[in-house]
PDB file of C-alpha atoms in Angstrom:
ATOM      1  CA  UNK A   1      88.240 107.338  78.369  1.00  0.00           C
ATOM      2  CA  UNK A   2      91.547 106.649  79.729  1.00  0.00           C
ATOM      3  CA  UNK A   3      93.605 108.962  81.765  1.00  0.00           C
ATOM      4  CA  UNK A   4      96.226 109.041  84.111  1.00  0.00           C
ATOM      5  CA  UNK A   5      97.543 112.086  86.166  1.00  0.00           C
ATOM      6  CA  UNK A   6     100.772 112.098  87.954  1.00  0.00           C
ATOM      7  CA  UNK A   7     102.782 115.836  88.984  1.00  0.00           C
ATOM      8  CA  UNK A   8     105.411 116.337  85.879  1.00  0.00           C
ATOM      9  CA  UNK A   9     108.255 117.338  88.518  1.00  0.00           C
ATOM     10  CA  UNK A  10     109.152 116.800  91.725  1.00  0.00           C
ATOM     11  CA  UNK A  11     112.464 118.057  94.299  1.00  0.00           C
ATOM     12  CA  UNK A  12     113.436 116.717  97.952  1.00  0.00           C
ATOM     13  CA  UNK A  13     116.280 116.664  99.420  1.00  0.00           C
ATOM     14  CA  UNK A  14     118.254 114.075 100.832  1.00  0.00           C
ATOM     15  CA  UNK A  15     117.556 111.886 103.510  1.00  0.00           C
ATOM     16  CA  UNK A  16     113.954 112.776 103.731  1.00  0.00           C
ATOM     17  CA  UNK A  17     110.608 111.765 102.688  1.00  0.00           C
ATOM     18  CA  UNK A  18     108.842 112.252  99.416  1.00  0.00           C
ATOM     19  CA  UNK A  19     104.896 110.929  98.464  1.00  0.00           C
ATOM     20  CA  UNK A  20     104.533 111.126  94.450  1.00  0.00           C
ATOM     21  CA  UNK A  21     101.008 110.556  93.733  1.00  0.00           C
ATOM     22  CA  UNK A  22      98.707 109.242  91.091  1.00  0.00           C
ATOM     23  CA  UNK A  23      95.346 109.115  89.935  1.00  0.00           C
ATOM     24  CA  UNK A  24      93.532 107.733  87.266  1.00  0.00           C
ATOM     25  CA  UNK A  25      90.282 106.983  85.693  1.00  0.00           C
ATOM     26  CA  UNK A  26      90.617 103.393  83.529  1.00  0.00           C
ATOM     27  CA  UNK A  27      87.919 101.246  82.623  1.00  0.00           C
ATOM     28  CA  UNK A  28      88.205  97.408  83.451  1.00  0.00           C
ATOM     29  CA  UNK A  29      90.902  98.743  86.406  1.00  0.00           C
ATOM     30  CA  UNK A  30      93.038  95.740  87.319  1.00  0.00           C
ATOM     31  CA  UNK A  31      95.631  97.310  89.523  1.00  0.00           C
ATOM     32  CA  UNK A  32      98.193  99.604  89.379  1.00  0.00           C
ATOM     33  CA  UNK A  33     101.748  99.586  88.666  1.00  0.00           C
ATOM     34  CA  UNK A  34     105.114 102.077  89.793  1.00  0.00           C
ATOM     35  CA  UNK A  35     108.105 101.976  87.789  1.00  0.00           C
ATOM     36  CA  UNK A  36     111.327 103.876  88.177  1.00  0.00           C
ATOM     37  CA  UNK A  37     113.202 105.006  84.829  1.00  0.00           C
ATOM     38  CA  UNK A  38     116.642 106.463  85.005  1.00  0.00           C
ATOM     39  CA  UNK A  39     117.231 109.135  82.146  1.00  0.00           C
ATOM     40  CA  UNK A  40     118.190 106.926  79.050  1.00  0.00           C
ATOM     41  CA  UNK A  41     117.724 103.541  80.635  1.00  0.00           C
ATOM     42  CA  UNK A  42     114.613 101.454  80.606  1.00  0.00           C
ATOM     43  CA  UNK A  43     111.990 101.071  83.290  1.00  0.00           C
ATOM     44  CA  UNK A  44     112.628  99.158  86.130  1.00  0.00           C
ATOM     45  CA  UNK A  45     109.302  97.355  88.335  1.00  0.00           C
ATOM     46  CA  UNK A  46     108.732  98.482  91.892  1.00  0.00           C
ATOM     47  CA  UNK A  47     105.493  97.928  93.154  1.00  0.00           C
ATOM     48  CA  UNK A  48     102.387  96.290  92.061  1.00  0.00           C
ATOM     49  CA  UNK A  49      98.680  97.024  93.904  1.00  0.00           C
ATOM     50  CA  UNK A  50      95.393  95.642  93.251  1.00  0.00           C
ATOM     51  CA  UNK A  51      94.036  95.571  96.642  1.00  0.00           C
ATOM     52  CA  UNK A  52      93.417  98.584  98.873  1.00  0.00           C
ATOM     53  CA  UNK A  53      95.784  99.459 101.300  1.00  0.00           C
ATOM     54  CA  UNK A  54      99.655  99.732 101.556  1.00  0.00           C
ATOM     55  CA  UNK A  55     102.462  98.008 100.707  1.00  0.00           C
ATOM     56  CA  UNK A  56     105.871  98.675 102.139  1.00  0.00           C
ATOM     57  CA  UNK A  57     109.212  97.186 100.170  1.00  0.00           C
ATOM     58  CA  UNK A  58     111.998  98.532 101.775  1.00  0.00           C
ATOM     59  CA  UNK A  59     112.460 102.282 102.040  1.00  0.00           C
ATOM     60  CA  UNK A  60     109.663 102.352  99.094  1.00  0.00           C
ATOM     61  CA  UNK A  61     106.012 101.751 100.015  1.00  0.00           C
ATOM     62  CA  UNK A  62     103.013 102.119  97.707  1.00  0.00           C
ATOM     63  CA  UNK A  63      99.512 102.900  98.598  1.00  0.00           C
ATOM     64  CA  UNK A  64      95.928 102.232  96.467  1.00  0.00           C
ATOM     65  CA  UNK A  65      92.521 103.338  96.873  1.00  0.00           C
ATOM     66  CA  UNK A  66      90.350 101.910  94.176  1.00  0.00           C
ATOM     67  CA  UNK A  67      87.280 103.928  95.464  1.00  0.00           C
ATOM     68  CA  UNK A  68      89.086 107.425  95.065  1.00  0.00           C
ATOM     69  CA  UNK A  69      91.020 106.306  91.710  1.00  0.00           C
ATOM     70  CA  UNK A  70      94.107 107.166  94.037  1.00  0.00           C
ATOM     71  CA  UNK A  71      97.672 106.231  94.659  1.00  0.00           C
ATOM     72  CA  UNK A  72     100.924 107.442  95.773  1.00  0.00           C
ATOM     73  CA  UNK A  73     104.553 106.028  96.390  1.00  0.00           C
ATOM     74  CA  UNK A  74     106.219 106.918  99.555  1.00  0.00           C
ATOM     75  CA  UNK A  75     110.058 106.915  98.817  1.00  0.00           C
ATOM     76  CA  UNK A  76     112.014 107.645 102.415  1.00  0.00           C
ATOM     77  CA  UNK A  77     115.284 108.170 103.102  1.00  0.00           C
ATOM     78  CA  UNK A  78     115.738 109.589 100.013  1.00  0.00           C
ATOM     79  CA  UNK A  79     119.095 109.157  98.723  1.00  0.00           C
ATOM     80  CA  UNK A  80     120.384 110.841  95.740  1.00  0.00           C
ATOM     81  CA  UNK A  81     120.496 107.526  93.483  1.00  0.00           C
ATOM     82  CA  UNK A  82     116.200 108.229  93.495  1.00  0.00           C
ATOM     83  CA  UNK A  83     116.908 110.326  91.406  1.00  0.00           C
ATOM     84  CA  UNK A  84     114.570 109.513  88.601  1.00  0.00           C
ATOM     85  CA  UNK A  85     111.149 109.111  86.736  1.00  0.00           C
ATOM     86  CA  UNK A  86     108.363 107.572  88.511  1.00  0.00           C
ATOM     87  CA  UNK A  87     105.884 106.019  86.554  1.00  0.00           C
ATOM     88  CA  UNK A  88     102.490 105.303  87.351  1.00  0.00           C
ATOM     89  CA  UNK A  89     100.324 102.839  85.194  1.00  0.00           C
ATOM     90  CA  UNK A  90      96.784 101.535  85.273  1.00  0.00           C
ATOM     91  CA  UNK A  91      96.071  97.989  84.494  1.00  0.00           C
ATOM     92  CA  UNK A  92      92.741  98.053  81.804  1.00  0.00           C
ATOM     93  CA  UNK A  93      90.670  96.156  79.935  1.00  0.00           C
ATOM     94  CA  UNK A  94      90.118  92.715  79.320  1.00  0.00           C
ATOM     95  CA  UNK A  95      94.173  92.186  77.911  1.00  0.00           C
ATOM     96  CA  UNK A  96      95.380  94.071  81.532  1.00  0.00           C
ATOM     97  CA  UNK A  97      97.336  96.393  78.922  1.00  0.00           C
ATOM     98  CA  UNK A  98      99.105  99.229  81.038  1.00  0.00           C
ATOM     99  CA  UNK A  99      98.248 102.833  80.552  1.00  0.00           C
ATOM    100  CA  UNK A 100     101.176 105.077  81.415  1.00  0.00           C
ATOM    101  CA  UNK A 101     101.037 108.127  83.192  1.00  0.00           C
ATOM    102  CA  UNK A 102     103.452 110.747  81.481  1.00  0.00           C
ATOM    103  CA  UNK A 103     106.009 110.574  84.916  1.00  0.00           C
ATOM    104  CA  UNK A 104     107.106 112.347  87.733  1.00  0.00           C
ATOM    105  CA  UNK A 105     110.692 113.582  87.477  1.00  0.00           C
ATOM    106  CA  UNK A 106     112.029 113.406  90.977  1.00  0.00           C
ATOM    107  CA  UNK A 107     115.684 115.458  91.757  1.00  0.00           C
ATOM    108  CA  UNK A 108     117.284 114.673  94.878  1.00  0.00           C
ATOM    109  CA  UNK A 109     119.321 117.525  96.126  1.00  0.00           C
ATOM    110  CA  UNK A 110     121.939 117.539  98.741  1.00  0.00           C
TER     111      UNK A 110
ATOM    112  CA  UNK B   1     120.871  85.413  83.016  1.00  0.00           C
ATOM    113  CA  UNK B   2     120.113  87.141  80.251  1.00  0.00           C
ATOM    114  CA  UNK B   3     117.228  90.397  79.685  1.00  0.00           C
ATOM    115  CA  UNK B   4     115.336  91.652  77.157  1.00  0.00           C
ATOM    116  CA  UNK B   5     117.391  92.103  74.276  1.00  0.00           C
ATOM    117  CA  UNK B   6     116.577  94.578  71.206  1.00  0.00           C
ATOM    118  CA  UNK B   7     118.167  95.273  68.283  1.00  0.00           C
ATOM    119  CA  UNK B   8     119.096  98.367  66.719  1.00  0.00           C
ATOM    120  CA  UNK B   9     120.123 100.179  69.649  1.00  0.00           C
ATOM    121  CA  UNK B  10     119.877 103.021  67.293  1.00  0.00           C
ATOM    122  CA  UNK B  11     117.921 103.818  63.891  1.00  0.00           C
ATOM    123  CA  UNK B  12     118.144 106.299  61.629  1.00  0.00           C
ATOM    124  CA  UNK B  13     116.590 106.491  58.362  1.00  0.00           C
ATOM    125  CA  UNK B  14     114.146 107.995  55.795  1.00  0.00           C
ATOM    126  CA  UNK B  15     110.839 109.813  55.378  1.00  0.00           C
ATOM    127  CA  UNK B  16     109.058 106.928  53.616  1.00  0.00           C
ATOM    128  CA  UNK B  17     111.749 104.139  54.547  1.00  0.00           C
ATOM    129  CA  UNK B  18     110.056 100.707  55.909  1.00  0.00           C
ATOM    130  CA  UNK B  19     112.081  99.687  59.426  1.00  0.00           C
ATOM    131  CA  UNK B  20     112.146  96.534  61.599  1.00  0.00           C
ATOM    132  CA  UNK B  21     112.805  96.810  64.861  1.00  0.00           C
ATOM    133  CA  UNK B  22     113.769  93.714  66.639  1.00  0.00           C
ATOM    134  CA  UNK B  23     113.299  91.967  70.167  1.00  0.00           C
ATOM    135  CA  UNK B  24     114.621  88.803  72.424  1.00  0.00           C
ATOM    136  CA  UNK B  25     112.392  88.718  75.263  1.00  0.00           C
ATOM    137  CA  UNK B  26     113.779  86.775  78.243  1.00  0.00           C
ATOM    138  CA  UNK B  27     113.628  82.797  77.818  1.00  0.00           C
ATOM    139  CA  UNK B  28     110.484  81.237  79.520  1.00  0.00           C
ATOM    140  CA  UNK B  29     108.322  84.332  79.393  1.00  0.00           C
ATOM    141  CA  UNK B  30     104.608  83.960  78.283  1.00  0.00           C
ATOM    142  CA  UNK B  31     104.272  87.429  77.474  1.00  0.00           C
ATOM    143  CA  UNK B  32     105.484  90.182  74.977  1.00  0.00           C
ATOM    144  CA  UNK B  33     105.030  93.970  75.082  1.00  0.00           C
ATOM    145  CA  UNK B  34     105.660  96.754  72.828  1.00  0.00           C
ATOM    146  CA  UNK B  35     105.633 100.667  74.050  1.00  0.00           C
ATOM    147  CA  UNK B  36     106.676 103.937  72.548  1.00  0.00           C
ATOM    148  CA  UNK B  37     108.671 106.740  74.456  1.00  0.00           C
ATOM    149  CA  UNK B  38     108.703 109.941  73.044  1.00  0.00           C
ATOM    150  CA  UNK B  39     110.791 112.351  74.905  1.00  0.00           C
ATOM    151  CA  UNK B  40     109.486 113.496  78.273  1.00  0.00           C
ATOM    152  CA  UNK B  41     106.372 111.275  77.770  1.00  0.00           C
ATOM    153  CA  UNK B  42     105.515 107.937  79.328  1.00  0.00           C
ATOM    154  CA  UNK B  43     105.003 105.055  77.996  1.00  0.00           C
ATOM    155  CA  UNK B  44     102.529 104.375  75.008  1.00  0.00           C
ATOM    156  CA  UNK B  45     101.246 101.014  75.063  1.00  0.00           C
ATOM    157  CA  UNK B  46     101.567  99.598  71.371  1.00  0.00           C
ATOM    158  CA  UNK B  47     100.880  95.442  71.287  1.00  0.00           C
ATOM    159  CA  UNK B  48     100.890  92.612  73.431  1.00  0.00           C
ATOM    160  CA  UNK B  49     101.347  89.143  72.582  1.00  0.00           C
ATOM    161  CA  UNK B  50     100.358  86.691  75.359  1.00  0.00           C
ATOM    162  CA  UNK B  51     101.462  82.717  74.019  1.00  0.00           C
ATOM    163  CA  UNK B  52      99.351  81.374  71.070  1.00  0.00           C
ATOM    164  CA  UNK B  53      96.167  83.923  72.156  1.00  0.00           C
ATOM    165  CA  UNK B  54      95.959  86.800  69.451  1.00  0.00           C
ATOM    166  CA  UNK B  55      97.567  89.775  70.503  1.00  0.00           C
ATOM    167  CA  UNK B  56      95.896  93.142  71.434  1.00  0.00           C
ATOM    168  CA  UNK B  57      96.680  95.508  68.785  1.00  0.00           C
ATOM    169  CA  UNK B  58      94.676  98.219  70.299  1.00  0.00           C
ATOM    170  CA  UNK B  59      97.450 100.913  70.951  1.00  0.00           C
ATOM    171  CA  UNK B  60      98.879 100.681  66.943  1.00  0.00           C
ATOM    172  CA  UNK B  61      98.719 104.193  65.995  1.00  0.00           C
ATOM    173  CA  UNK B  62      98.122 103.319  62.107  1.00  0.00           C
ATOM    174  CA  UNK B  63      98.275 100.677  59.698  1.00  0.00           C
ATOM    175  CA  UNK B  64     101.848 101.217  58.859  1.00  0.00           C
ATOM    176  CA  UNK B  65     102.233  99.123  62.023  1.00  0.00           C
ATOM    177  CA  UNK B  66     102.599  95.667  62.546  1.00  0.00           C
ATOM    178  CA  UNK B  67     104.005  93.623  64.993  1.00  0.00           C
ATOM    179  CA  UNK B  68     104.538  89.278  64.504  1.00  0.00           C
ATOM    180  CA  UNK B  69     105.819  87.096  67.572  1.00  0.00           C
ATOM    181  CA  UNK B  70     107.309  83.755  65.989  1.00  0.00           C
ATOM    182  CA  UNK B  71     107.864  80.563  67.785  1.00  0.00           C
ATOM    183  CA  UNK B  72     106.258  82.523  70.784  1.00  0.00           C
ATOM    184  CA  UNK B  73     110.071  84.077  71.474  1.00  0.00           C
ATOM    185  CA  UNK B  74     111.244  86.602  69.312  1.00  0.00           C
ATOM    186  CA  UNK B  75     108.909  89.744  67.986  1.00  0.00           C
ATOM    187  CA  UNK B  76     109.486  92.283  65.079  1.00  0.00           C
ATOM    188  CA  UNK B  77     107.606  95.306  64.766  1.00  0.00           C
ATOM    189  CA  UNK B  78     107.955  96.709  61.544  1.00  0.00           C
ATOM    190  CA  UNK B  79     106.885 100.546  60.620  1.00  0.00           C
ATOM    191  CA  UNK B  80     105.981 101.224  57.266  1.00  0.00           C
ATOM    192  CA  UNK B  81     106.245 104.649  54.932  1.00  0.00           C
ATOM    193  CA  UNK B  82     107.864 105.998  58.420  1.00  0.00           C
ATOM    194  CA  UNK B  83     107.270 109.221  59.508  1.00  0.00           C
ATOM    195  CA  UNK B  84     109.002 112.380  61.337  1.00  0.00           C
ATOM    196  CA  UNK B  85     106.361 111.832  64.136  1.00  0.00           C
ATOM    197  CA  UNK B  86     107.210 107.773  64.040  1.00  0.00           C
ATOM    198  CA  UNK B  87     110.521 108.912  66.017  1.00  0.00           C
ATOM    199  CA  UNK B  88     110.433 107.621  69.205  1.00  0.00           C
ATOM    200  CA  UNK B  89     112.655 105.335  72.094  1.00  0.00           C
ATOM    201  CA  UNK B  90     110.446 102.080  71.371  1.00  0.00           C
ATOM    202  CA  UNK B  91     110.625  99.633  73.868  1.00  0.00           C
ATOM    203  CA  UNK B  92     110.326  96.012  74.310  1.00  0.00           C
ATOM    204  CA  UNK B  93     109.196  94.169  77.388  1.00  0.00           C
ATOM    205  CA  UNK B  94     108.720  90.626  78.463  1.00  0.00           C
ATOM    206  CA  UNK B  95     107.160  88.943  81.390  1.00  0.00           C
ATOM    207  CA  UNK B  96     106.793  85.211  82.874  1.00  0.00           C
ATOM    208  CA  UNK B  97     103.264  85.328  83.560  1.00  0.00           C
ATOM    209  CA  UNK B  98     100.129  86.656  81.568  1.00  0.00           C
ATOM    210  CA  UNK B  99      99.587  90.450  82.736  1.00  0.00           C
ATOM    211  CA  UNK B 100      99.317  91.721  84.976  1.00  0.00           C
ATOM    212  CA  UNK B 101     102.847  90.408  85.857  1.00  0.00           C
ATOM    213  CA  UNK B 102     106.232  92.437  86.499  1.00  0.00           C
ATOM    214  CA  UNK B 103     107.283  93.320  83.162  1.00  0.00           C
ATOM    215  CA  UNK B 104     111.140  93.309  82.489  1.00  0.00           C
ATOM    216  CA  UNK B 105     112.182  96.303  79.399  1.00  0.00           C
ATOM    217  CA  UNK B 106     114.463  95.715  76.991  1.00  0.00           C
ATOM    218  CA  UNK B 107     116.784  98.828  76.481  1.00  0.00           C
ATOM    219  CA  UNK B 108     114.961 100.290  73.363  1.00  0.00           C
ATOM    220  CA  UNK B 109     115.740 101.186  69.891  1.00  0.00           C
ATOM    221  CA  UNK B 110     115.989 105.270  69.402  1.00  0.00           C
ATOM    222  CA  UNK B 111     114.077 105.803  66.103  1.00  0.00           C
ATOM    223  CA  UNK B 112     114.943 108.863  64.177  1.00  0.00           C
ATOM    224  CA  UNK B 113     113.367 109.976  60.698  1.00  0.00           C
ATOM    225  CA  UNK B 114     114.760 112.798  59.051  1.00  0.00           C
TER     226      UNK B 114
END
């Protein structure tokens, strides 16, 4: 089957580092997706992977292992704006739908 | 430029009622996606519609939904005999290239039945 695991909450404090991470089991895997959702607005993108290895975007970097079914986002410098939901989703199957991962609720505290 | 645009922002209605829920996907993009949100969940993935290919329907909970794409822009999904567990943020996404591309959401439509 399908599954996706991802910590339901998450606090860090300002200015510092945070790793959320993810790991699934998807058939037909085709890369992985982060998205950040800000209570009562829509998803935004913020990193794709379907290589191994880690990708840095600013003060946001995302890592994959395809081996392990593994992968994390590194947020750093943490401001309180990250505030937020970080989703993690599989790309499956022969359509490359996305399979969510229920979120990670991330509070920044001063 | 213009996003992803959906329509009712908000829905209220009936045990039993039929609803449409509408969407504008962003000029130019290939692709359309529908997801689910109940509260505190993620995503559920419910259709996608890439150009003239048929969709995959795989994540429609029942056969009181149905989703159409016409002219390859706008999409409806419609829910019929809705139910209390039917309530939901639904969601709406578009995106320029087959998946897996960056998908851009719409803002949703918050379905409630009473």
């Amino acid at each position: 089957g399908q599954n996706i695991d991802q910590p339901t909450e998450m606090t860090a404090t300002e200015g510092a580092i945070v790793q959320i991470n993810c790991t699934y089991q998807t058939s037909g895997f085709n890369g992985l997706f982060w998205y950040q959702q800000h209570a009562g607005e829509a998803p935004t993108f913020l990193s794709y992977n379907v290589l191994d290895g880690l990708e840095e975007k600013g003060r946001f970097s995302s890592f994959l292992s395809r081996s392990k079914g593994y992968s994390y986002l590194l947020l750093k410098e943490l401001q309180m704006k990250d505030s937020a939901s970080y989703l993690c989703a599989s790309v499956s199957g022969g359509y490359n739908k996305l399979i969510f991962g229920a979120g990670t609720r991330l509070a920044v505290h001063p | 430029g213009a996003g992803v645009s959906q329509s009712p922002s908000n829905k209220v209605t009936e045990k039993g009622k039929d609803v449409e829920l509408r969407c504008d996907p962003i000029s130019g993009h290939t692709a359309l996606y529908w997801y689910r949100q109940s509260l505190g969940q993620g995503l559920e993935f419910l259709i996608y519609f890439q150009g003239n290919s048929a969709p995959d329907k795989s994540g429609l909970p029942s056969d009181r939904f149905s989703a159409e794409r016409t002219g390859g822009s706008v999409s409806t999904l419609t829910i019929q005999r809705t139910q209390q567990e039917d309530s939901a943020v639904y969601l709406c996404a578009s995106s320029l290239m087959p998946s897996p591309d960056e998908q851009f959401f719409g803002p949703g439509t918050r379905l409630t039945v009473l």
